[in-house]
Tab-separated table of C-alpha atoms and ligand atoms in Angstrom:
chain	number	residue	atom	x	y	z
A	115	MET	CA	95.939	110.155	86.884
A	116	ASN	CA	96.439	106.365	86.862
A	117	HIS	CA	93.723	103.700	87.020
A	118	SER	CA	93.905	103.268	90.815
A	119	ILE	CA	93.364	106.965	91.461
A	120	THR	CA	90.473	107.118	88.948
A	121	PHE	CA	88.943	103.961	90.473
A	122	PHE	CA	88.755	105.539	93.947
A	123	ASP	CA	87.944	109.071	92.749
A	124	GLN	CA	84.829	107.740	90.949
A	125	GLN	CA	83.836	105.797	94.052
A	126	PHE	CA	84.318	108.842	96.327
A	127	SER	CA	82.429	111.085	93.853
A	128	GLN	CA	79.288	109.077	94.568
A	129	GLY	CA	79.119	110.937	97.852
A	130	ALA	CA	79.268	110.549	101.579
A	131	THR	CA	76.922	107.602	102.130
A	132	PRO	CA	76.858	106.171	105.674
A	133	GLN	CA	78.831	103.176	104.357
A	134	ALA	CA	81.481	105.433	102.783
A	135	LEU	CA	81.849	107.326	106.080
A	136	ALA	CA	82.244	104.277	108.333
A	137	LEU	CA	85.663	103.329	109.699
A	138	ASN	CA	86.979	100.167	108.050
A	139	PRO	CA	88.368	97.365	110.256
A	140	PHE	CA	91.984	98.568	109.877
A	141	GLU	CA	91.077	102.148	110.788
A	142	THR	CA	89.201	100.842	113.817
A	143	LEU	CA	92.311	98.926	114.934
A	144	THR	CA	94.494	102.009	114.442
A	145	LEU	CA	92.391	104.766	116.033
A	146	PRO	CA	93.154	103.990	119.723
A	147	HIS	CA	96.905	104.319	119.013
A	148	LEU	CA	96.773	107.854	117.576
A	149	ARG	CA	97.960	110.866	119.563
A	150	GLY	CA	99.317	114.342	118.835
A	151	GLU	CA	100.267	115.258	115.291
A	152	VAL	CA	99.094	112.640	112.812
A	153	LEU	CA	99.784	112.174	109.101
A	154	ASP	CA	97.226	110.070	107.193
A	155	PHE	CA	99.033	109.114	103.995
A	156	GLY	CA	96.395	107.992	101.485
A	157	SER	CA	93.457	109.033	103.657
A	158	GLY	CA	90.563	108.345	101.291
A	159	MET	CA	87.489	110.233	102.549
A	160	GLY	CA	89.289	110.945	105.836
A	161	ASN	CA	87.124	108.851	108.131
A	162	LEU	CA	90.088	107.973	110.333
A	163	ALA	CA	91.429	111.549	110.108
A	164	PHE	CA	88.164	112.984	111.469
A	165	ALA	CA	87.799	110.331	114.151
A	166	ALA	CA	91.385	111.085	115.280
A	167	ALA	CA	90.707	114.841	115.247
A	168	ARG	CA	87.610	114.287	117.408
A	169	GLN	CA	89.826	112.548	119.973
A	170	GLY	CA	92.246	115.515	120.067
A	171	CYS	CA	94.769	114.857	117.267
A	172	ARG	CA	95.867	117.455	114.707
A	173	VAL	CA	95.746	115.672	111.375
A	174	THR	CA	97.250	116.173	107.942
A	175	ALA	CA	95.390	114.032	105.387
A	176	LEU	CA	96.859	113.463	101.914
A	177	ASP	CA	95.255	111.745	98.943
A	178	ALA	CA	95.249	111.933	95.136
A	179	SER	CA	91.439	111.840	94.836
A	180	GLN	CA	90.017	115.313	94.219
A	181	ALA	CA	86.593	114.163	95.402
A	182	ALA	CA	88.033	112.885	98.700
A	183	VAL	CA	90.104	116.010	99.345
A	184	ALA	CA	87.187	118.345	98.537
A	185	HIS	CA	84.987	116.322	100.918
A	186	MET	CA	87.586	116.535	103.713
A	187	GLN	CA	88.135	120.265	103.269
A	188	GLN	CA	84.390	120.957	103.449
A	189	ARG	CA	83.981	118.676	106.445
A	190	ALA	CA	86.922	120.224	108.336
A	191	THR	CA	85.316	123.658	107.951
A	192	ALA	CA	81.786	122.448	108.719
A	193	GLU	CA	82.837	120.561	111.858
A	194	ALA	CA	85.613	123.013	112.859
A	195	LEU	CA	88.075	120.148	113.298
A	196	PRO	CA	91.883	120.337	112.879
A	197	VAL	CA	92.138	118.286	109.683
A	198	ARG	CA	94.274	119.793	106.915
A	199	ALA	CA	93.527	117.962	103.660
A	200	GLU	CA	95.742	118.265	100.596
A	201	LEU	CA	95.732	116.780	97.119
A	202	ALA	CA	98.971	114.915	96.456
A	203	ASP	CA	100.277	112.110	94.299
A	204	LEU	CA	102.098	110.148	96.993
A	205	ARG	CA	104.324	108.066	94.715
A	206	GLN	CA	106.995	110.769	94.719
A	207	TYR	CA	105.988	112.747	97.822
A	208	LEU	CA	108.636	113.902	100.280
A	209	ILE	CA	107.301	114.362	103.805
A	210	GLY	CA	108.339	117.778	105.124
A	211	ALA	CA	107.890	117.252	108.890
A	212	ASP	CA	107.971	114.624	111.633
A	213	TYR	CA	104.799	113.228	113.251
A	214	ASP	CA	103.708	111.421	116.425
A	215	ALA	CA	101.833	108.979	114.211
A	216	ILE	CA	101.907	108.179	110.515
A	217	VAL	CA	99.131	106.042	109.093
A	218	SER	CA	99.027	104.498	105.629
A	219	ILE	CA	96.120	102.125	105.236
A	220	GLY	CA	95.548	100.543	101.835
A	221	LEU	CA	97.888	102.709	99.774
A	222	LEU	CA	101.353	101.267	99.151
A	223	MET	CA	100.120	98.336	97.037
A	224	PHE	CA	99.084	100.821	94.340
A	225	PHE	CA	102.736	101.651	93.683
A	226	ASP	CA	105.310	99.493	91.917
A	227	CYS	CA	107.295	97.470	94.478
A	228	VAL	CA	110.441	99.602	94.315
A	229	THR	CA	108.399	102.756	94.926
A	230	ALA	CA	106.272	101.081	97.627
A	231	ARG	CA	109.372	100.109	99.643
A	232	LYS	CA	110.938	103.537	99.176
A	233	VAL	CA	107.766	105.304	100.324
A	234	LEU	CA	107.467	102.982	103.349
A	235	ALA	CA	111.023	103.926	104.367
A	236	GLU	CA	110.131	107.624	103.948
A	237	LEU	CA	107.089	107.165	106.230
A	238	GLN	CA	109.161	105.379	108.852
A	239	GLN	CA	111.831	108.068	108.787
A	240	HIS	CA	109.289	110.783	109.641
A	241	VAL	CA	107.815	109.099	112.729
A	242	ARG	CA	109.165	110.784	115.876
A	243	PRO	CA	111.033	108.580	118.380
A	244	GLY	CA	108.362	106.977	120.573
A	245	GLY	CA	105.751	107.572	117.865
A	246	ILE	CA	103.607	105.108	115.935
A	247	ALA	CA	103.436	103.889	112.348
A	248	ALA	CA	100.300	102.054	111.230
A	249	VAL	CA	100.578	100.432	107.798
A	250	ASN	CA	98.222	98.129	105.920
A	251	VAL	CA	98.881	96.572	102.496
A	252	LEU	CA	97.514	93.853	100.235
A	253	ILE	CA	99.688	90.755	100.126
A	254	GLU	CA	100.365	87.755	97.888
A	255	GLY	CA	97.323	85.534	97.462
A	256	THR	CA	95.073	88.515	96.697
A	257	THR	CA	93.052	87.698	93.569
A	258	TYR	CA	90.844	90.843	93.393
A	259	LEU	CA	92.805	93.097	91.054
A	260	ASP	CA	90.159	95.451	89.543
A	261	MET	CA	91.489	98.567	91.277
A	262	PHE	CA	95.090	98.086	90.139
A	263	GLU	CA	96.986	99.712	87.310
A	264	PRO	CA	98.135	96.476	85.554
A	265	THR	CA	101.795	97.467	85.324
A	266	GLU	CA	102.009	99.368	88.592
A	267	HIS	CA	101.114	97.563	91.764
A	268	CYS	CA	102.761	95.528	94.494
A	269	LEU	CA	101.499	92.577	96.483
A	270	PHE	CA	103.778	92.365	99.513
A	271	GLY	CA	105.033	89.007	100.775
A	272	ALA	CA	103.049	87.726	103.770
A	273	ALA	CA	105.888	88.465	106.222
A	274	GLU	CA	107.462	91.359	104.337
A	275	LEU	CA	105.706	94.268	106.038
A	276	LEU	CA	106.594	92.972	109.493
A	277	GLN	CA	110.228	92.484	108.422
A	278	CYS	CA	110.354	96.143	107.356
A	279	PHE	CA	109.707	97.063	111.005
A	280	ASP	CA	112.743	95.221	112.333
A	281	GLY	CA	113.997	97.111	115.411
A	282	TRP	CA	110.598	98.738	116.158
A	283	ASP	CA	108.298	97.614	119.001
A	284	ILE	CA	105.470	95.700	117.352
A	285	VAL	CA	102.106	96.724	118.801
A	286	LEU	CA	99.961	94.750	116.340
A	287	ASN	CA	100.753	92.315	113.526
A	288	GLU	CA	97.785	90.851	111.719
A	289	LEU	CA	97.053	88.944	108.499
A	290	SER	CA	93.447	88.946	107.315
A	291	THR	CA	91.444	87.696	104.342
A	292	PHE	CA	88.214	89.176	102.982
A	293	GLU	CA	85.945	87.908	100.203
A	294	ALA	CA	85.760	90.208	97.171
A	295	PRO	CA	83.561	90.416	94.036
A	296	GLY	CA	83.678	87.611	91.438
A	297	ASN	CA	84.716	84.880	93.869
A	298	THR	CA	88.032	86.581	94.561
A	299	VAL	CA	89.792	87.468	97.822
A	300	LYS	CA	91.766	90.339	99.299
A	301	ARG	CA	94.534	89.356	101.713
A	302	PHE	CA	95.966	92.051	103.974
A	303	ALA	CA	98.915	92.546	106.292
A	304	THR	CA	98.568	95.196	108.987
A	305	VAL	CA	101.382	96.330	111.282
A	306	ILE	CA	101.205	98.936	114.013
A	307	ALA	CA	104.650	99.597	115.443
A	308	ARG	CA	106.294	102.048	117.837
A	309	LYS	CA	109.623	103.622	116.939
A	310	PRO	CA	112.118	103.181	119.775
A	311	ALA	CA	112.396	106.384	121.824
B	268	LIG	C1	91.889	101.517	99.499
B	268	LIG	S1	91.769	103.269	99.563
B	268	LIG	C2	92.222	103.530	101.233
B	268	LIG	C3	91.730	104.834	101.783
B	268	LIG	C4	91.757	104.949	103.306
B	268	LIG	N1	93.113	104.919	103.827
B	268	LIG	C5	90.934	103.867	103.944
B	268	LIG	O1	91.485	103.070	104.719
B	268	LIG	O2	89.717	103.815	103.703
B	268	LIG	C6	93.206	103.749	98.644
B	268	LIG	C7	93.436	105.240	98.597
B	268	LIG	O3	94.691	105.479	97.953
B	268	LIG	C8	94.543	106.622	97.137
B	268	LIG	N2	95.606	106.579	96.124
B	268	LIG	C9	95.845	105.639	95.170
B	268	LIG	N3	96.942	105.959	94.463
B	268	LIG	C10	97.416	107.128	94.980
B	268	LIG	C11	98.530	107.969	94.687
B	268	LIG	N4	99.376	107.694	93.693
B	268	LIG	N5	98.717	109.071	95.454
B	268	LIG	C12	97.843	109.374	96.457
B	268	LIG	N6	96.783	108.624	96.785
B	268	LIG	C13	96.566	107.513	96.042
B	268	LIG	C14	93.140	106.527	96.589
B	268	LIG	O4	92.658	107.760	96.123
B	268	LIG	C15	92.391	106.018	97.811
B	268	LIG	O5	91.934	107.069	98.609
């Protein structure tokens, strides 16, 4: 387990507080675009996965945090919702099916840049024609680095994520900055794009 996975696993182990179960701003932007079969790649506690399931999607949620996956499996049973949660290290993961929507919010920056770009291409390949990809990453200018493995992370260029969706229909393209502990900032790029049918 690397530092990033441990960082989030400890956070998720503290339990399902109302704050931990709230949709973050990127999940809120993404939810209205989700239909059909959805893959949440790096789902965390599965807040988006469960919100999507409640609006009729069938969701596969993957994450490397045991605490998050255990929480999602219990919640799927308790709420009888179609969320299949699995533990997976997504650095080397090959996606075995195609989906109407693939979401990866706040994951790829935890991989080295070569791996991050390779995994993004793998995600894009498994979106069905006419389907949606929703991707959010940290970008250059981010100074909050506590959750990173020092030798294994990637801050994307400000325009890089959008460029990776060349040829797709861009539904949303947003750069945002949030204050973080210790007078630092997190800068994000978010792209929601539709694969040409
Ligand atoms: C910033 S959180 C984002 C979670 C969720 N998508 C959200 O928007 O709240 C990053 C997530 O990436 C997961 N993660 C980090 N490295 C991973 C890896 N190598 N394989 C799978 N998941 C990983 C963490 O466990 C955590 O759930």
